[in-house]
Amino acid sequence: MFIGMTPRSDHSYFLPRYGLAFEASWPRQSRKGSDRFRAWIHDLFMGGPTPGSPEHTVSQNAFVAAVELLEAEDIGAATMAFTDLGYDVTVHALR
């Protein structure tokens, strides 16, 4: 298990046994100028994750279960688990 791993915007895992890279990315929200300003103010004064980020919306337990599926090299189930959490998943050959 990846100790202390938390939901964040981008995750990359390498599965050399299969010659694959597994990438999970949180979809980027298109924001109006006022929303970008509010996010900037939030970062400036409060710090921490931006509202709407996976740190706020993804359950830590569900995330750990998805990572465990990936560690068990069940690529199909891990893809479905990360997709259910809201991530965009890409699996491609290692370069």
Coordinates of C-alpha atoms in Angstrom, one line a residue:
M1 CA 0.0 0.0 0.0
F2 CA 1.2 3.5 -0.7
I3 CA 1.4 4.7 2.9
G4 CA -0.3 8.0 3.5
M5 CA -1.6 8.5 -0.1
T6 CA -4.6 10.8 -0.3
P7 CA -6.9 11.8 -3.1
R8 CA -5.4 14.5 -5.2
S9 CA -5.8 15.8 -8.8
D10 CA -3.3 13.5 -10.6
H11 CA -2.0 10.0 -9.9
S12 CA 0.3 7.9 -12.0
Y13 CA 1.0 4.2 -11.4
F14 CA 3.4 2.0 -13.4
L15 CA 2.7 -1.7 -13.8
P16 CA 6.0 -3.0 -15.3
R17 CA 4.8 -6.6 -15.2
Y18 CA 2.2 -5.6 -17.8
G19 CA 4.2 -2.8 -19.5
L20 CA 1.5 -0.4 -18.7
A21 CA 1.0 3.1 -17.1
F22 CA -2.2 3.8 -15.3
E23 CA -3.1 7.5 -14.9
A24 CA -6.0 8.9 -13.0
S25 CA -6.7 12.7 -13.4
W26 CA -9.4 14.8 -11.7
P27 CA -11.3 16.7 -14.4
R28 CA -10.4 20.3 -14.6
Q29 CA -13.3 22.7 -13.8
S30 CA -13.6 25.6 -16.2
R31 CA -14.0 28.6 -14.1
K32 CA -15.2 32.1 -14.6
G33 CA -12.8 35.0 -13.6
S34 CA -14.7 35.6 -10.4
D35 CA -14.4 31.9 -9.4
R36 CA -10.6 31.9 -10.2
F37 CA -10.3 35.0 -8.0
R38 CA -12.1 33.3 -5.1
A39 CA -9.9 30.2 -5.4
W40 CA -6.8 32.4 -5.4
I41 CA -8.1 34.2 -2.2
H42 CA -8.8 30.8 -0.6
D43 CA -5.3 29.6 -1.4
L44 CA -3.8 32.9 -0.1
F45 CA -5.6 33.1 3.2
M46 CA -6.6 29.5 4.0
G47 CA -4.3 27.3 2.1
G48 CA -5.1 23.6 1.7
P49 CA -7.2 22.0 -1.1
T50 CA -9.3 24.1 -3.3
P51 CA -13.1 23.6 -3.0
G52 CA -14.3 21.1 -5.6
S53 CA -11.0 19.2 -5.6
P54 CA -10.8 15.5 -4.9
E55 CA -9.4 16.2 -1.4
H56 CA -12.9 17.5 -0.5
T57 CA -15.2 15.2 -2.6
V58 CA -13.5 11.7 -2.7
S59 CA -13.9 9.4 0.3
Q60 CA -10.5 8.4 1.7
N61 CA -11.7 4.8 2.3
A62 CA -13.0 4.5 -1.3
F63 CA -9.8 5.9 -2.6
V64 CA -7.7 3.4 -0.6
A65 CA -9.9 0.5 -1.9
A66 CA -9.3 1.7 -5.5
V67 CA -5.5 1.9 -4.9
E68 CA -5.6 -1.6 -3.4
L69 CA -7.3 -3.0 -6.5
L70 CA -4.5 -1.4 -8.5
E71 CA -1.8 -2.9 -6.3
A72 CA -3.5 -6.3 -6.8
E73 CA -3.0 -5.6 -10.5
D74 CA -6.8 -5.9 -11.2
I75 CA -6.6 -3.2 -13.9
G76 CA -10.2 -3.5 -15.0
A77 CA -11.7 -3.2 -11.5
A78 CA -9.2 -0.4 -10.6
T79 CA -10.3 1.5 -13.7
M80 CA -13.9 1.2 -12.7
A81 CA -13.2 2.2 -9.1
F82 CA -11.3 5.3 -10.0
T83 CA -14.0 6.2 -12.6
D84 CA -16.7 5.8 -10.0
L85 CA -14.8 8.2 -7.8
G86 CA -14.9 10.8 -10.6
Y87 CA -11.4 10.5 -12.1
D88 CA -10.7 10.3 -15.8
V89 CA -8.6 7.2 -16.3
T90 CA -6.1 6.5 -19.0
V91 CA -4.1 3.2 -19.4
H92 CA -1.4 3.1 -22.0
A93 CA 1.8 1.2 -22.8
L94 CA 5.0 2.3 -21.1
R95 CA 7.3 4.3 -23.5

